[in-house]
Amino acid sequence: MLKHTLNRLLLITTLLAISAIAQAGSTVVAVAANFTKPMNEIAAEFEKASGHSAKLSFGSSGKFVAQLENGAPFDVFLSADDKNPAKLEQSDLAVAGSRFTYALGKLVLWSAMEGYVDSEGQILNKGGFKHLALADPKLAPYGAAAMDLLANLKLLDKLRPLFVQGENIAQTYEFVSTGNAELGFVALSQVLEDGKISRGSAWIVPESLYNPIRQDAILLKSGAENPAAVALLEFLKSPPALAIIKKYGYGLAE
Amino acid sequence: MITQADLETLLLTFKVASLATVFMLLLGTPLAWWLTITRSSWKGGVNALVALPLVLPPSVLGFYLLVLMGPAGPVGKFTIWLGVGTLPFTFAGLVVASVLYSLPFVVQPLQTAFAAIGQKPLEAAATLRASPLDTFFSVVLPLAKPGFLTATILGFAHTVGEFGVVLMVGGNIPDKTRVVSVQIYNHVEALEYREAHWLAGGLLLFSFAVLLILYTVVKPQAVTR
């Protein structure tokens, strides 16, 4: 009798364990390169909290849209802007109404050399450098923001011959980080550690000088029925995720 | 249609490829000859070094070139000392990277052609009191002509087709480092598929034509020589 009950208990726990495994899903996420560091942390927290796993792919927002239009199997898209997700929504590749701003991106003029970039960005006027790195404005929102800024400062014509363009913001960072470009426009999140510029010198560009970089997230059609994808988007709005986003220097949408 | 900007990338690509091919032939000829005749224990190592770009992903080569040629790298320090500045993001840097990347496509056909000549013509030349240099120019070079043709075509075509290394060390600068493969990539990413088709289709035809010439015109000569 006792043995029988024990057997039954064992069966029930096994079934429970199996169903728990079945519930813990996984989701494939396309993430704009500038959000690499915070997203790695958020994904780790998300896995701990929900049991779901998130597989992350990093690149330029423009590339992801091109890939998605040709059937790339991503569930969630974290863009570096708001135009690309809106475009996906219009072309019916994303779930309507699932779009929201997860972070406000901040632009920084950065050099790997100590004391090279002053805190007012006067170096742009003074010159003396051979290469100014930025992300391709056609493909990457941070590149477009840098163009905005230079146009506002009326320095575009003067500095355009010095441009070296990264295919995305991560490659732009690489150009500056290896010293091949003396300075360049990157995302604040790339150079921030514990609330401070981690190395080199930087000018955090005042937000009044460029159009805000609203970074939108959206649920894609292939992720519409995936609980892990839906849970991840919810998690992005939760206090632990917002704390990580803020820690890397992003603004939060009201 | 093909725009002015597209044409400029095409022109730049052919400029890089032509210059790189010239340098590869200048560098590759003595190298291939040495690899053919040497009994040195270095031979295996040098052979492996030359063939490396065949197996390495371009991202590895691009990454190391960026680090080595940067201001903190040994090559970068050397070029700064020479007074020419650093090489990444420059036309010269692109040519240097292309030479390294496509060199096996020049050295290996030359090596094969040199080896096919064999000892006999060289010994005959020696009995006629030809100096080694004279032998090389009047016997080896003419006999290895099909090999040179193959090496030139392959070296040129492979440089035209290069993408990863250029993307990493080029910086996408119009007129200086924006070659046609990068331009196609940018068109595709910007969803300008029409422009991408013009360039990509053109490159496809070009590559096919080059290989067709190689297999129909050059190869039979090499066989019937």
PDB file of C-alpha atoms in Angstrom, chain A:
ATOM      1  CA  MET A   1       0.000   0.000   0.000  1.00  0.00           C
ATOM      2  CA  LEU A   2       2.748   2.393   1.056  1.00  0.00           C
ATOM      3  CA  LYS A   3       4.842   1.353  -1.900  1.00  0.00           C
ATOM      4  CA  HIS A   4       1.931   2.062  -4.159  1.00  0.00           C
ATOM      5  CA  THR A   5       1.527   5.582  -2.780  1.00  0.00           C
ATOM      6  CA  LEU A   6       5.243   6.206  -3.106  1.00  0.00           C
ATOM      7  CA  ASN A   7       5.183   5.101  -6.703  1.00  0.00           C
ATOM      8  CA  ARG A   8       2.285   7.393  -7.392  1.00  0.00           C
ATOM      9  CA  LEU A   9       4.093  10.297  -5.718  1.00  0.00           C
ATOM     10  CA  LEU A  10       7.148   9.629  -7.832  1.00  0.00           C
ATOM     11  CA  LEU A  11       5.058   9.626 -10.967  1.00  0.00           C
ATOM     12  CA  ILE A  12       3.417  12.924 -10.049  1.00  0.00           C
ATOM     13  CA  THR A  13       6.707  14.674  -9.275  1.00  0.00           C
ATOM     14  CA  THR A  14       8.202  13.382 -12.516  1.00  0.00           C
ATOM     15  CA  LEU A  15       5.256  14.712 -14.482  1.00  0.00           C
ATOM     16  CA  LEU A  16       5.517  18.062 -12.698  1.00  0.00           C
ATOM     17  CA  ALA A  17       9.213  18.285 -13.465  1.00  0.00           C
ATOM     18  CA  ILE A  18       8.597  17.509 -17.120  1.00  0.00           C
ATOM     19  CA  SER A  19       5.874  20.133 -17.421  1.00  0.00           C
ATOM     20  CA  ALA A  20       8.155  22.710 -15.776  1.00  0.00           C
ATOM     21  CA  ILE A  21      10.823  21.970 -18.373  1.00  0.00           C
ATOM     22  CA  ALA A  22       8.255  22.251 -21.137  1.00  0.00           C
ATOM     23  CA  GLN A  23       7.155  25.644 -19.842  1.00  0.00           C
ATOM     24  CA  ALA A  24      10.663  27.068 -19.712  1.00  0.00           C
ATOM     25  CA  GLY A  25      10.933  28.187 -23.310  1.00  0.00           C
ATOM     26  CA  SER A  26      13.532  30.077 -25.202  1.00  0.00           C
ATOM     27  CA  THR A  27      13.346  33.095 -27.430  1.00  0.00           C
ATOM     28  CA  VAL A  28      15.614  34.525 -30.111  1.00  0.00           C
ATOM     29  CA  VAL A  29      16.203  38.247 -29.801  1.00  0.00           C
ATOM     30  CA  ALA A  30      17.701  40.736 -32.274  1.00  0.00           C
ATOM     31  CA  VAL A  31      19.401  43.494 -30.285  1.00  0.00           C
ATOM     32  CA  ALA A  32      20.827  46.787 -31.540  1.00  0.00           C
ATOM     33  CA  ALA A  33      24.587  46.762 -30.991  1.00  0.00           C
ATOM     34  CA  ASN A  34      24.568  49.749 -28.607  1.00  0.00           C
ATOM     35  CA  PHE A  35      22.407  47.790 -26.146  1.00  0.00           C
ATOM     36  CA  THR A  36      24.822  44.832 -25.962  1.00  0.00           C
ATOM     37  CA  LYS A  37      26.113  45.308 -22.426  1.00  0.00           C
ATOM     38  CA  PRO A  38      22.795  46.042 -20.659  1.00  0.00           C
ATOM     39  CA  MET A  39      20.985  43.324 -22.624  1.00  0.00           C
ATOM     40  CA  ASN A  40      23.478  40.654 -21.583  1.00  0.00           C
ATOM     41  CA  GLU A  41      22.777  41.577 -17.952  1.00  0.00           C
ATOM     42  CA  ILE A  42      19.030  41.796 -18.470  1.00  0.00           C
ATOM     43  CA  ALA A  43      18.944  38.402 -20.198  1.00  0.00           C
ATOM     44  CA  ALA A  44      20.802  36.821 -17.289  1.00  0.00           C
ATOM     45  CA  GLU A  45      18.319  38.340 -14.789  1.00  0.00           C
ATOM     46  CA  PHE A  46      15.428  37.292 -17.008  1.00  0.00           C
ATOM     47  CA  GLU A  47      16.625  33.699 -17.091  1.00  0.00           C
ATOM     48  CA  LYS A  48      16.966  33.667 -13.320  1.00  0.00           C
ATOM     49  CA  ALA A  49      13.532  35.180 -12.745  1.00  0.00           C
ATOM     50  CA  SER A  50      11.486  33.319 -15.350  1.00  0.00           C
ATOM     51  CA  GLY A  51      13.365  30.133 -16.225  1.00  0.00           C
ATOM     52  CA  HIS A  52      13.080  31.080 -19.893  1.00  0.00           C
ATOM     53  CA  SER A  53      16.245  31.604 -21.858  1.00  0.00           C
ATOM     54  CA  ALA A  54      16.942  34.424 -24.298  1.00  0.00           C
ATOM     55  CA  LYS A  55      19.331  33.918 -27.186  1.00  0.00           C
ATOM     56  CA  LEU A  56      20.796  37.255 -28.205  1.00  0.00           C
ATOM     57  CA  SER A  57      22.026  38.395 -31.585  1.00  0.00           C
ATOM     58  CA  PHE A  58      23.718  41.804 -31.892  1.00  0.00           C
ATOM     59  CA  GLY A  59      24.033  44.026 -34.956  1.00  0.00           C
ATOM     60  CA  SER A  60      22.882  47.201 -36.667  1.00  0.00           C
ATOM     61  CA  SER A  61      19.150  47.896 -36.627  1.00  0.00           C
ATOM     62  CA  GLY A  62      19.140  48.383 -40.400  1.00  0.00           C
ATOM     63  CA  LYS A  63      20.650  44.957 -40.956  1.00  0.00           C
ATOM     64  CA  PHE A  64      18.085  43.297 -38.724  1.00  0.00           C
ATOM     65  CA  VAL A  65      15.210  44.901 -40.614  1.00  0.00           C
ATOM     66  CA  ALA A  66      16.666  43.698 -43.921  1.00  0.00           C
ATOM     67  CA  GLN A  67      17.019  40.206 -42.456  1.00  0.00           C
ATOM     68  CA  LEU A  68      13.528  40.246 -40.958  1.00  0.00           C
ATOM     69  CA  GLU A  69      11.990  41.274 -44.265  1.00  0.00           C
ATOM     70  CA  ASN A  70      13.583  38.152 -45.669  1.00  0.00           C
ATOM     71  CA  GLY A  71      12.287  35.797 -43.048  1.00  0.00           C
ATOM     72  CA  ALA A  72      14.864  35.863 -40.250  1.00  0.00           C
ATOM     73  CA  PRO A  73      13.517  33.816 -37.321  1.00  0.00           C
ATOM     74  CA  PHE A  74      13.708  36.427 -34.530  1.00  0.00           C
ATOM     75  CA  ASP A  75      10.939  36.684 -31.913  1.00  0.00           C
ATOM     76  CA  VAL A  76      11.771  40.069 -30.430  1.00  0.00           C
ATOM     77  CA  PHE A  77      13.521  43.116 -31.891  1.00  0.00           C
ATOM     78  CA  LEU A  78      15.229  45.751 -29.743  1.00  0.00           C
ATOM     79  CA  SER A  79      15.970  48.526 -32.186  1.00  0.00           C
ATOM     80  CA  ALA A  80      18.255  51.520 -31.787  1.00  0.00           C
ATOM     81  CA  ASP A  81      15.482  53.772 -33.059  1.00  0.00           C
ATOM     82  CA  ASP A  82      11.702  54.053 -33.366  1.00  0.00           C
ATOM     83  CA  LYS A  83      11.467  54.163 -37.171  1.00  0.00           C
ATOM     84  CA  ASN A  84      12.572  50.605 -37.878  1.00  0.00           C
ATOM     85  CA  PRO A  85      10.077  48.945 -35.495  1.00  0.00           C
ATOM     86  CA  ALA A  86       7.312  51.196 -36.888  1.00  0.00           C
ATOM     87  CA  LYS A  87       8.273  50.062 -40.387  1.00  0.00           C
ATOM     88  CA  LEU A  88       8.041  46.412 -39.342  1.00  0.00           C
ATOM     89  CA  GLU A  89       4.653  47.046 -37.796  1.00  0.00           C
ATOM     90  CA  GLN A  90       3.397  48.629 -41.025  1.00  0.00           C
ATOM     91  CA  SER A  91       4.657  45.810 -43.198  1.00  0.00           C
ATOM     92  CA  ASP A  92       2.857  43.355 -40.907  1.00  0.00           C
ATOM     93  CA  LEU A  93       6.016  41.602 -39.729  1.00  0.00           C
ATOM     94  CA  ALA A  94       5.425  42.596 -36.108  1.00  0.00           C
ATOM     95  CA  VAL A  95       2.532  42.380 -33.692  1.00  0.00           C
ATOM     96  CA  ALA A  96       0.545  45.618 -33.848  1.00  0.00           C
ATOM     97  CA  GLY A  97       0.432  47.518 -30.562  1.00  0.00           C
ATOM     98  CA  SER A  98       3.356  45.653 -28.993  1.00  0.00           C
ATOM     99  CA  ARG A  99       5.805  48.508 -29.644  1.00  0.00           C
ATOM    100  CA  PHE A 100       7.181  50.573 -26.738  1.00  0.00           C
ATOM    101  CA  THR A 101      10.233  52.693 -25.942  1.00  0.00           C
ATOM    102  CA  TYR A 102      12.576  50.724 -23.697  1.00  0.00           C
ATOM    103  CA  ALA A 103      15.403  53.261 -23.520  1.00  0.00           C
ATOM    104  CA  LEU A 104      16.478  56.723 -24.616  1.00  0.00           C
ATOM    105  CA  GLY A 105      19.925  56.516 -26.153  1.00  0.00           C
ATOM    106  CA  LYS A 106      22.651  59.030 -25.373  1.00  0.00           C
ATOM    107  CA  LEU A 107      25.429  60.068 -27.690  1.00  0.00           C
ATOM    108  CA  VAL A 108      28.989  60.582 -26.513  1.00  0.00           C
ATOM    109  CA  LEU A 109      32.118  61.880 -28.222  1.00  0.00           C
ATOM    110  CA  TRP A 110      34.805  59.539 -27.022  1.00  0.00           C
ATOM    111  CA  SER A 111      38.555  59.009 -27.346  1.00  0.00           C
ATOM    112  CA  ALA A 112      40.619  56.141 -25.971  1.00  0.00           C
ATOM    113  CA  MET A 113      43.284  58.710 -25.027  1.00  0.00           C
ATOM    114  CA  GLU A 114      43.148  60.362 -21.594  1.00  0.00           C
ATOM    115  CA  GLY A 115      42.479  64.100 -21.721  1.00  0.00           C
ATOM    116  CA  TYR A 116      41.987  64.154 -25.493  1.00  0.00           C
ATOM    117  CA  VAL A 117      38.298  65.074 -25.561  1.00  0.00           C
ATOM    118  CA  ASP A 118      37.424  68.050 -23.334  1.00  0.00           C
ATOM    119  CA  SER A 119      34.185  68.154 -21.349  1.00  0.00           C
ATOM    120  CA  GLU A 120      32.665  70.778 -23.688  1.00  0.00           C
ATOM    121  CA  GLY A 121      33.504  69.070 -26.964  1.00  0.00           C
ATOM    122  CA  GLN A 122      35.653  72.044 -28.054  1.00  0.00           C
ATOM    123  CA  ILE A 123      38.007  69.623 -29.781  1.00  0.00           C
ATOM    124  CA  LEU A 124      35.524  69.450 -32.672  1.00  0.00           C
ATOM    125  CA  ASN A 125      36.126  73.153 -33.354  1.00  0.00           C
ATOM    126  CA  LYS A 126      39.848  73.019 -32.735  1.00  0.00           C
ATOM    127  CA  GLY A 127      40.529  69.983 -34.893  1.00  0.00           C
ATOM    128  CA  GLY A 128      44.004  68.463 -34.978  1.00  0.00           C
ATOM    129  CA  PHE A 129      42.732  64.923 -35.545  1.00  0.00           C
ATOM    130  CA  LYS A 130      42.815  62.875 -38.736  1.00  0.00           C
ATOM    131  CA  HIS A 131      39.855  60.573 -38.272  1.00  0.00           C
ATOM    132  CA  LEU A 132      36.450  61.058 -36.695  1.00  0.00           C
ATOM    133  CA  ALA A 133      34.575  57.777 -36.348  1.00  0.00           C
ATOM    134  CA  LEU A 134      30.815  57.472 -36.455  1.00  0.00           C
ATOM    135  CA  ALA A 135      28.310  54.775 -37.320  1.00  0.00           C
ATOM    136  CA  ASP A 136      26.950  54.817 -40.867  1.00  0.00           C
ATOM    137  CA  PRO A 137      24.094  57.365 -40.602  1.00  0.00           C
ATOM    138  CA  LYS A 138      22.104  55.479 -43.216  1.00  0.00           C
ATOM    139  CA  LEU A 139      22.081  52.284 -41.161  1.00  0.00           C
ATOM    140  CA  ALA A 140      22.609  53.231 -37.535  1.00  0.00           C
ATOM    141  CA  PRO A 141      20.575  55.760 -35.505  1.00  0.00           C
ATOM    142  CA  TYR A 142      23.601  56.811 -33.458  1.00  0.00           C
ATOM    143  CA  GLY A 143      25.299  57.779 -36.715  1.00  0.00           C
ATOM    144  CA  ALA A 144      22.248  59.823 -37.707  1.00  0.00           C
ATOM    145  CA  ALA A 145      22.278  61.528 -34.292  1.00  0.00           C
ATOM    146  CA  ALA A 146      25.961  62.397 -34.742  1.00  0.00           C
ATOM    147  CA  MET A 147      25.126  63.956 -38.136  1.00  0.00           C
ATOM    148  CA  ASP A 148      22.334  65.958 -36.451  1.00  0.00           C
ATOM    149  CA  LEU A 149      24.754  67.258 -33.880  1.00  0.00           C
ATOM    150  CA  LEU A 150      27.421  68.241 -36.408  1.00  0.00           C
ATOM    151  CA  ALA A 151      24.800  69.996 -38.533  1.00  0.00           C
ATOM    152  CA  ASN A 152      23.617  71.902 -35.456  1.00  0.00           C
ATOM    153  CA  LEU A 153      27.184  72.905 -34.651  1.00  0.00           C
ATOM    154  CA  LYS A 154      27.690  73.880 -38.330  1.00  0.00           C
ATOM    155  CA  LEU A 155      30.735  71.619 -38.478  1.00  0.00           C
ATOM    156  CA  LEU A 156      29.405  69.077 -40.953  1.00  0.00           C
ATOM    157  CA  ASP A 157      31.198  70.379 -44.054  1.00  0.00           C
ATOM    158  CA  LYS A 158      34.443  70.900 -42.207  1.00  0.00           C
ATOM    159  CA  LEU A 159      34.530  67.463 -40.583  1.00  0.00           C
ATOM    160  CA  ARG A 160      32.969  65.287 -43.278  1.00  0.00           C
ATOM    161  CA  PRO A 161      36.337  64.552 -44.980  1.00  0.00           C
ATOM    162  CA  LEU A 162      37.581  63.066 -41.698  1.00  0.00           C
ATOM    163  CA  PHE A 163      34.712  60.592 -41.302  1.00  0.00           C
ATOM    164  CA  VAL A 164      35.388  56.902 -40.928  1.00  0.00           C
ATOM    165  CA  GLN A 165      32.182  54.930 -40.745  1.00  0.00           C
ATOM    166  CA  GLY A 166      31.512  51.771 -38.801  1.00  0.00           C
ATOM    167  CA  GLU A 167      28.865  49.449 -40.119  1.00  0.00           C
ATOM    168  CA  ASN A 168      27.271  49.573 -36.675  1.00  0.00           C
ATOM    169  CA  ILE A 169      28.027  51.277 -33.373  1.00  0.00           C
ATOM    170  CA  ALA A 170      30.107  48.318 -32.124  1.00  0.00           C
ATOM    171  CA  GLN A 171      32.470  48.566 -35.084  1.00  0.00           C
ATOM    172  CA  THR A 172      32.654  52.333 -34.563  1.00  0.00           C
ATOM    173  CA  TYR A 173      33.673  51.703 -30.959  1.00  0.00           C
ATOM    174  CA  GLU A 174      36.338  49.275 -32.198  1.00  0.00           C
ATOM    175  CA  PHE A 175      37.818  51.963 -34.485  1.00  0.00           C
ATOM    176  CA  VAL A 176      38.183  54.402 -31.592  1.00  0.00           C
ATOM    177  CA  SER A 177      39.114  51.787 -29.014  1.00  0.00           C
ATOM    178  CA  THR A 178      42.104  50.542 -31.065  1.00  0.00           C
ATOM    179  CA  GLY A 179      43.224  54.160 -31.522  1.00  0.00           C
ATOM    180  CA  ASN A 180      42.928  53.985 -35.297  1.00  0.00           C
ATOM    181  CA  ALA A 181      40.485  56.878 -35.082  1.00  0.00           C
ATOM    182  CA  GLU A 182      41.538  59.482 -32.516  1.00  0.00           C
ATOM    183  CA  LEU A 183      37.928  60.070 -31.509  1.00  0.00           C
ATOM    184  CA  GLY A 184      34.422  59.173 -32.503  1.00  0.00           C
ATOM    185  CA  PHE A 185      30.730  59.212 -31.687  1.00  0.00           C
ATOM    186  CA  VAL A 186      29.619  56.128 -29.792  1.00  0.00           C
ATOM    187  CA  ALA A 187      26.808  55.205 -27.411  1.00  0.00           C
ATOM    188  CA  LEU A 188      27.239  56.292 -23.805  1.00  0.00           C
ATOM    189  CA  SER A 189      26.434  52.741 -22.701  1.00  0.00           C
ATOM    190  CA  GLN A 190      29.547  51.460 -24.456  1.00  0.00           C
ATOM    191  CA  VAL A 191      31.968  53.560 -22.419  1.00  0.00           C
ATOM    192  CA  LEU A 192      30.155  53.722 -19.100  1.00  0.00           C
ATOM    193  CA  GLU A 193      31.087  51.530 -16.154  1.00  0.00           C
ATOM    194  CA  ASP A 194      29.622  52.006 -12.690  1.00  0.00           C
ATOM    195  CA  GLY A 195      28.352  55.436 -13.699  1.00  0.00           C
ATOM    196  CA  LYS A 196      31.768  56.678 -14.859  1.00  0.00           C
ATOM    197  CA  ILE A 197      33.580  56.828 -18.201  1.00  0.00           C
ATOM    198  CA  SER A 198      35.613  53.626 -17.963  1.00  0.00           C
ATOM    199  CA  ARG A 199      38.659  54.749 -19.952  1.00  0.00           C
ATOM    200  CA  GLY A 200      39.917  57.529 -22.192  1.00  0.00           C
ATOM    201  CA  SER A 201      38.094  60.860 -22.311  1.00  0.00           C
ATOM    202  CA  ALA A 202      34.611  61.833 -23.366  1.00  0.00           C
ATOM    203  CA  TRP A 203      32.077  64.578 -23.945  1.00  0.00           C
ATOM    204  CA  ILE A 204      28.540  63.517 -23.125  1.00  0.00           C
ATOM    205  CA  VAL A 205      26.671  65.451 -25.789  1.00  0.00           C
ATOM    206  CA  PRO A 206      23.782  67.550 -24.369  1.00  0.00           C
ATOM    207  CA  GLU A 207      20.508  66.068 -25.535  1.00  0.00           C
ATOM    208  CA  SER A 208      19.314  69.459 -26.772  1.00  0.00           C
ATOM    209  CA  LEU A 209      21.831  69.249 -29.631  1.00  0.00           C
ATOM    210  CA  TYR A 210      20.436  66.201 -31.425  1.00  0.00           C
ATOM    211  CA  ASN A 211      17.098  64.521 -32.026  1.00  0.00           C
ATOM    212  CA  PRO A 212      16.341  62.097 -29.192  1.00  0.00           C
ATOM    213  CA  ILE A 213      17.312  58.485 -29.869  1.00  0.00           C
ATOM    214  CA  ARG A 214      14.116  56.683 -28.913  1.00  0.00           C
ATOM    215  CA  GLN A 215      14.940  52.989 -28.837  1.00  0.00           C
ATOM    216  CA  ASP A 216      11.827  50.906 -29.394  1.00  0.00           C
ATOM    217  CA  ALA A 217      11.223  47.221 -28.781  1.00  0.00           C
ATOM    218  CA  ILE A 218       8.629  45.204 -30.639  1.00  0.00           C
ATOM    219  CA  LEU A 219       7.219  41.669 -30.665  1.00  0.00           C
ATOM    220  CA  LEU A 220       7.686  40.065 -34.058  1.00  0.00           C
ATOM    221  CA  LYS A 221       5.174  37.809 -35.762  1.00  0.00           C
ATOM    222  CA  SER A 222       7.243  34.670 -35.219  1.00  0.00           C
ATOM    223  CA  GLY A 223       7.326  35.400 -31.486  1.00  0.00           C
ATOM    224  CA  ALA A 224       3.615  36.201 -31.130  1.00  0.00           C
ATOM    225  CA  GLU A 225       2.770  32.727 -29.772  1.00  0.00           C
ATOM    226  CA  ASN A 226       6.003  32.285 -27.822  1.00  0.00           C
ATOM    227  CA  PRO A 227       5.471  32.781 -24.049  1.00  0.00           C
ATOM    228  CA  ALA A 228       9.199  33.361 -23.543  1.00  0.00           C
ATOM    229  CA  ALA A 229       9.176  36.239 -26.050  1.00  0.00           C
ATOM    230  CA  VAL A 230       6.132  37.859 -24.473  1.00  0.00           C
ATOM    231  CA  ALA A 231       7.629  37.412 -20.994  1.00  0.00           C
ATOM    232  CA  LEU A 232      10.902  39.012 -22.076  1.00  0.00           C
ATOM    233  CA  LEU A 233       9.140  42.144 -23.342  1.00  0.00           C
ATOM    234  CA  GLU A 234       7.234  42.369 -20.046  1.00  0.00           C
ATOM    235  CA  PHE A 235      10.479  41.887 -18.130  1.00  0.00           C
ATOM    236  CA  LEU A 236      12.049  44.811 -20.033  1.00  0.00           C
ATOM    237  CA  LYS A 237       9.494  47.102 -18.338  1.00  0.00           C
ATOM    238  CA  SER A 238      10.103  45.682 -14.838  1.00  0.00           C
ATOM    239  CA  PRO A 239      12.066  47.559 -12.135  1.00  0.00           C
ATOM    240  CA  PRO A 240      15.122  45.222 -12.221  1.00  0.00           C
ATOM    241  CA  ALA A 241      15.477  45.712 -15.986  1.00  0.00           C
ATOM    242  CA  LEU A 242      14.901  49.475 -15.765  1.00  0.00           C
ATOM    243  CA  ALA A 243      17.601  49.698 -13.104  1.00  0.00           C
ATOM    244  CA  ILE A 244      20.099  47.999 -15.439  1.00  0.00           C
ATOM    245  CA  ILE A 245      19.089  50.232 -18.364  1.00  0.00           C
ATOM    246  CA  LYS A 246      19.579  53.331 -16.218  1.00  0.00           C
ATOM    247  CA  LYS A 247      22.909  52.100 -14.901  1.00  0.00           C
ATOM    248  CA  TYR A 248      24.290  52.137 -18.442  1.00  0.00           C
ATOM    249  CA  GLY A 249      23.418  55.786 -18.908  1.00  0.00           C
ATOM    250  CA  TYR A 250      20.194  55.493 -20.874  1.00  0.00           C
ATOM    251  CA  GLY A 251      17.239  57.707 -20.192  1.00  0.00           C
ATOM    252  CA  LEU A 252      13.851  56.161 -19.516  1.00  0.00           C
ATOM    253  CA  ALA A 253      10.716  57.001 -21.424  1.00  0.00           C
ATOM    254  CA  GLU A 254       7.892  58.566 -19.408  1.00  0.00           C
TER     255      GLU A 254
END
